[in-house]
Amino acid sequence: MKILVLGSGAREHAIILALKSEGAGHELFVSPGNAGIAADANLVTLDQLDGGAVASFANEHSIDLVVIGPEAPLVAGVADTLRERGIPVFGPSKAAAQLEGSKAFAKRIMDAAGVPTGRAVRAASITDVEQAFDDLGAPYVVKADGLAAGKGVIVTSDRAEALAHAEHYLPAGPVLIEEFLAGPEVSLFFLSDGDTVRALSPAQDFKRAFDGDAGPNTGGMGAYSPLPWLDEQFGSEASFVDLVTEQVALPVIRQLDAEGTPFIGLLYAGLILTTAGVKVIEFNARFGDPETQVVLPRLRTPLSQLLLAAASGTLEDQPAPVFSDDVAITVVLASEGYPEAPQTGRQISGLASAGAVEGVRIIHAATAGPDAPGGDLVATGGRVLNVVAVGSDFTDARARAYDAIGRIGLDGSHYRRDIAASVSE
């Protein structure tokens, strides 16, 4: 197929590598992409928020499938324009993408669908915020209602810090004050064609910047898959997936369909395993980052087959996706100062050496080409690279990942050293 992927980060690079690994001879286009993606696909220049421009390119180049990676084009309605012109697209409509674009919308859908989640209060003023803090108690969970590039959430026992976070986002609209939920977190992806869902393998990510879950929340500093400890509580991964499918994914998909906004694309369920059962922390309307980087390398069913079936409304004809028994971990290399004030423009060295480690692939999140031929790439953002390692067990995979990331040079950079440490024995 001819496939166009929209996006510029590690998630999109992981999708491209999964499509490329099928060996089916797909012709792959990415806009805008990055320096690492350029080695695996054709980069094109498009305004990814302009549905008309994306549709025109797709028609001119006979694109068979468009895959929308980031949330911004979804919330902007790019998928709607493509569907109106008869172009198969993997990604929900503008209306359905509000499941991620508005935390308040997501809470309303969950309530209507009977999906288990924490209590939440919509606060339009500091007075409302103070009242919600009094009602729900500490630790305080404050979420920007709209998109905030993974930085709109704070969880803290410091009331002043929580208030400052709310004050920062209130000028843009109401914020959500939520009940604090305790327990291990799980990310679970569901492909949906608006009616049928197919689950992928669970993953766990690491949001805090530093080892031991210290420091500020980030877009994600690492992840691993599968989650062997699910067996202890649920008997098997399959049993856990079945439970979440029945209690979370299908009710939400059916509610959206009943409201005339069918969800076609990737439903990302951010879950927490509390003493009162599995509850939803949040939904996203696209592949998660960095979980995609560890889920897709284990996928044995062709990704293109699943994405096209979802886009075409034929997912019910697809059996459950098959995954390898291998494990995967990813460690994120971040720029100095990330997440508050990342330093960019610095050179990156050692990529060839790191990529030569057995079982390792280097996935680019924010890189640009060298200033001169043969020079080093440079970092252009906070999360710069993902080192992904696949192995027979977590001890093997961790050894490979940390061997590889130790070979990469980026002045001032940092990474967590405890990714998947708890499952590596």
PDB file of N, CA and C in Angstrom, residues 5-19 30-34 37 40-41 48 67-71 73 286-289 292-293 296 303 363-365:
ATOM      1  N   VAL A   5       1.661   8.870   6.914  1.00  0.00           N
ATOM      2  CA  VAL A   5       1.588   9.024   8.364  1.00  0.00           C
ATOM      3  C   VAL A   5       1.824  10.489   8.707  1.00  0.00           C
ATOM      4  N   LEU A   6       0.939  11.062   9.507  1.00  0.00           N
ATOM      5  CA  LEU A   6       1.119  12.436   9.961  1.00  0.00           C
ATOM      6  C   LEU A   6       1.758  12.440  11.340  1.00  0.00           C
ATOM      7  N   GLY A   7       2.810  13.249  11.500  1.00  0.00           N
ATOM      8  CA  GLY A   7       3.461  13.366  12.795  1.00  0.00           C
ATOM      9  C   GLY A   7       4.964  13.471  12.662  1.00  0.00           C
ATOM     10  N   SER A   8       5.626  13.788  13.781  1.00  0.00           N
ATOM     11  CA  SER A   8       7.067  14.044  13.728  1.00  0.00           C
ATOM     12  C   SER A   8       7.851  13.411  14.859  1.00  0.00           C
ATOM     13  N   GLY A   9       7.199  12.546  15.651  1.00  0.00           N
ATOM     14  CA  GLY A   9       7.871  12.062  16.847  1.00  0.00           C
ATOM     15  C   GLY A   9       8.202  10.593  16.857  1.00  0.00           C
ATOM     16  N   ALA A  10       8.543  10.108  18.056  1.00  0.00           N
ATOM     17  CA  ALA A  10       8.936   8.706  18.219  1.00  0.00           C
ATOM     18  C   ALA A  10       7.774   7.768  17.944  1.00  0.00           C
ATOM     19  N   ARG A  11       6.562   8.171  18.316  1.00  0.00           N
ATOM     20  CA  ARG A  11       5.378   7.352  18.037  1.00  0.00           C
ATOM     21  C   ARG A  11       5.268   7.079  16.537  1.00  0.00           C
ATOM     22  N   GLU A  12       5.413   8.132  15.727  1.00  0.00           N
ATOM     23  CA  GLU A  12       5.298   7.972  14.279  1.00  0.00           C
ATOM     24  C   GLU A  12       6.451   7.141  13.714  1.00  0.00           C
ATOM     25  N   HIS A  13       7.654   7.314  14.277  1.00  0.00           N
ATOM     26  CA  HIS A  13       8.787   6.497  13.827  1.00  0.00           C
ATOM     27  C   HIS A  13       8.536   5.021  14.130  1.00  0.00           C
ATOM     28  N   ALA A  14       7.966   4.746  15.304  1.00  0.00           N
ATOM     29  CA  ALA A  14       7.651   3.363  15.669  1.00  0.00           C
ATOM     30  C   ALA A  14       6.610   2.766  14.718  1.00  0.00           C
ATOM     31  N   ILE A  15       5.609   3.559  14.345  1.00  0.00           N
ATOM     32  CA  ILE A  15       4.594   3.093  13.402  1.00  0.00           C
ATOM     33  C   ILE A  15       5.230   2.793  12.044  1.00  0.00           C
ATOM     34  N   ILE A  16       6.090   3.689  11.583  1.00  0.00           N
ATOM     35  CA  ILE A  16       6.774   3.486  10.296  1.00  0.00           C
ATOM     36  C   ILE A  16       7.623   2.217  10.327  1.00  0.00           C
ATOM     37  N   LEU A  17       8.367   2.000  11.406  1.00  0.00           N
ATOM     38  CA  LEU A  17       9.210   0.806  11.492  1.00  0.00           C
ATOM     39  C   LEU A  17       8.369  -0.464  11.505  1.00  0.00           C
ATOM     40  N   ALA A  18       7.207  -0.432  12.168  1.00  0.00           N
ATOM     41  CA  ALA A  18       6.321  -1.600  12.179  1.00  0.00           C
ATOM     42  C   ALA A  18       5.791  -1.885  10.778  1.00  0.00           C
ATOM     43  N   LEU A  19       5.408  -0.850  10.055  1.00  0.00           N
ATOM     44  CA  LEU A  19       4.912  -1.027   8.683  1.00  0.00           C
ATOM     45  C   LEU A  19       6.025  -1.531   7.768  1.00  0.00           C
ATOM     46  N   VAL A  30       5.733  10.422   5.235  1.00  0.00           N
ATOM     47  CA  VAL A  30       5.524  11.007   6.562  1.00  0.00           C
ATOM     48  C   VAL A  30       5.610  12.525   6.459  1.00  0.00           C
ATOM     49  N   SER A  31       4.699  13.202   7.153  1.00  0.00           N
ATOM     50  CA  SER A  31       4.759  14.654   7.237  1.00  0.00           C
ATOM     51  C   SER A  31       4.470  15.089   8.671  1.00  0.00           C
ATOM     52  N   PRO A  32       5.375  15.895   9.279  1.00  0.00           N
ATOM     53  CA  PRO A  32       6.634  16.370   8.712  1.00  0.00           C
ATOM     54  C   PRO A  32       7.811  15.422   8.930  1.00  0.00           C
ATOM     55  N   GLY A  33       7.697  14.477   9.875  1.00  0.00           N
ATOM     56  CA  GLY A  33       8.782  13.546  10.152  1.00  0.00           C
ATOM     57  C   GLY A  33       9.929  14.200  10.896  1.00  0.00           C
ATOM     58  N   ASN A  34      11.049  13.489  10.964  1.00  0.00           N
ATOM     59  CA  ASN A  34      12.270  14.018  11.585  1.00  0.00           C
ATOM     60  C   ASN A  34      13.471  13.344  10.926  1.00  0.00           C
ATOM     61  N   ILE A  37      13.336   9.463  10.998  1.00  0.00           N
ATOM     62  CA  ILE A  37      12.286   8.918  10.138  1.00  0.00           C
ATOM     63  C   ILE A  37      12.685   9.013   8.678  1.00  0.00           C
ATOM     64  N   ASP A  40      13.771   5.982   6.879  1.00  0.00           N
ATOM     65  CA  ASP A  40      12.836   4.866   6.736  1.00  0.00           C
ATOM     66  C   ASP A  40      11.591   5.191   5.924  1.00  0.00           C
ATOM     67  N   ALA A  41      11.417   6.452   5.534  1.00  0.00           N
ATOM     68  CA  ALA A  41      10.216   6.841   4.797  1.00  0.00           C
ATOM     69  C   ALA A  41      10.507   8.117   4.011  1.00  0.00           C
ATOM     70  N   GLN A  48      -0.084  19.694   8.676  1.00  0.00           N
ATOM     71  CA  GLN A  48      -0.846  18.539   9.153  1.00  0.00           C
ATOM     72  C   GLN A  48      -2.147  18.929   9.843  1.00  0.00           C
ATOM     73  N   VAL A  67      -2.665   7.630   8.262  1.00  0.00           N
ATOM     74  CA  VAL A  67      -2.604   7.341   9.695  1.00  0.00           C
ATOM     75  C   VAL A  67      -2.236   8.633  10.419  1.00  0.00           C
ATOM     76  N   ILE A  68      -3.141   9.100  11.279  1.00  0.00           N
ATOM     77  CA  ILE A  68      -2.886  10.350  12.010  1.00  0.00           C
ATOM     78  C   ILE A  68      -2.270  10.025  13.357  1.00  0.00           C
ATOM     79  N   GLY A  69      -1.027  10.461  13.562  1.00  0.00           N
ATOM     80  CA  GLY A  69      -0.310  10.133  14.789  1.00  0.00           C
ATOM     81  C   GLY A  69      -0.651  11.013  15.967  1.00  0.00           C
ATOM     82  N   PRO A  70      -0.455  12.343  15.887  1.00  0.00           N
ATOM     83  CA  PRO A  70      -0.646  13.216  17.054  1.00  0.00           C
ATOM     84  C   PRO A  70      -2.106  13.598  17.271  1.00  0.00           C
ATOM     85  N   GLU A  71      -2.365  14.174  18.440  1.00  0.00           N
ATOM     86  CA  GLU A  71      -3.732  14.552  18.779  1.00  0.00           C
ATOM     87  C   GLU A  71      -4.200  15.821  18.095  1.00  0.00           C
ATOM     88  N   PRO A  73      -3.977  17.216  14.982  1.00  0.00           N
ATOM     89  CA  PRO A  73      -4.743  17.105  13.735  1.00  0.00           C
ATOM     90  C   PRO A  73      -6.107  16.451  13.943  1.00  0.00           C
ATOM     91  N   ARG A 286      -5.325   8.436  20.238  1.00  0.00           N
ATOM     92  CA  ARG A 286      -4.257   8.049  19.301  1.00  0.00           C
ATOM     93  C   ARG A 286      -3.260   7.150  20.037  1.00  0.00           C
ATOM     94  N   PHE A 287      -2.334   6.576  19.292  1.00  0.00           N
ATOM     95  CA  PHE A 287      -1.301   5.745  19.893  1.00  0.00           C
ATOM     96  C   PHE A 287      -0.551   6.546  20.958  1.00  0.00           C
ATOM     97  N   GLY A 288      -0.268   5.902  22.089  1.00  0.00           N
ATOM     98  CA  GLY A 288       0.448   6.565  23.173  1.00  0.00           C
ATOM     99  C   GLY A 288       1.944   6.558  22.937  1.00  0.00           C
ATOM    100  N   ASP A 289       2.602   7.532  23.532  1.00  0.00           N
ATOM    101  CA  ASP A 289       4.056   7.671  23.418  1.00  0.00           C
ATOM    102  C   ASP A 289       4.589   7.790  24.843  1.00  0.00           C
ATOM    103  N   THR A 292       3.736   2.922  22.541  1.00  0.00           N
ATOM    104  CA  THR A 292       3.731   2.383  21.169  1.00  0.00           C
ATOM    105  C   THR A 292       5.074   1.760  20.817  1.00  0.00           C
ATOM    106  N   GLN A 293       6.141   2.366  21.317  1.00  0.00           N
ATOM    107  CA  GLN A 293       7.485   1.914  20.985  1.00  0.00           C
ATOM    108  C   GLN A 293       7.818   0.532  21.531  1.00  0.00           C
ATOM    109  N   LEU A 296       4.416  -2.212  19.572  1.00  0.00           N
ATOM    110  CA  LEU A 296       4.482  -2.589  18.155  1.00  0.00           C
ATOM    111  C   LEU A 296       5.637  -3.543  17.805  1.00  0.00           C
ATOM    112  N   LEU A 303       0.570  -4.730  10.985  1.00  0.00           N
ATOM    113  CA  LEU A 303      -0.084  -3.514  11.468  1.00  0.00           C
ATOM    114  C   LEU A 303      -0.948  -2.884  10.385  1.00  0.00           C
ATOM    115  N   ILE A 363      14.841   4.885  17.962  1.00  0.00           N
ATOM    116  CA  ILE A 363      13.667   5.568  17.435  1.00  0.00           C
ATOM    117  C   ILE A 363      13.781   7.055  17.769  1.00  0.00           C
ATOM    118  N   HIS A 364      13.623   7.871  16.735  1.00  0.00           N
ATOM    119  CA  HIS A 364      13.855   9.308  16.873  1.00  0.00           C
ATOM    120  C   HIS A 364      12.581  10.044  17.249  1.00  0.00           C
ATOM    121  N   ALA A 365      12.712  10.928  18.239  1.00  0.00           N
ATOM    122  CA  ALA A 365      11.581  11.734  18.682  1.00  0.00           C
ATOM    123  C   ALA A 365      11.724  13.187  18.250  1.00  0.00           C
TER     124      ALA A 365
END
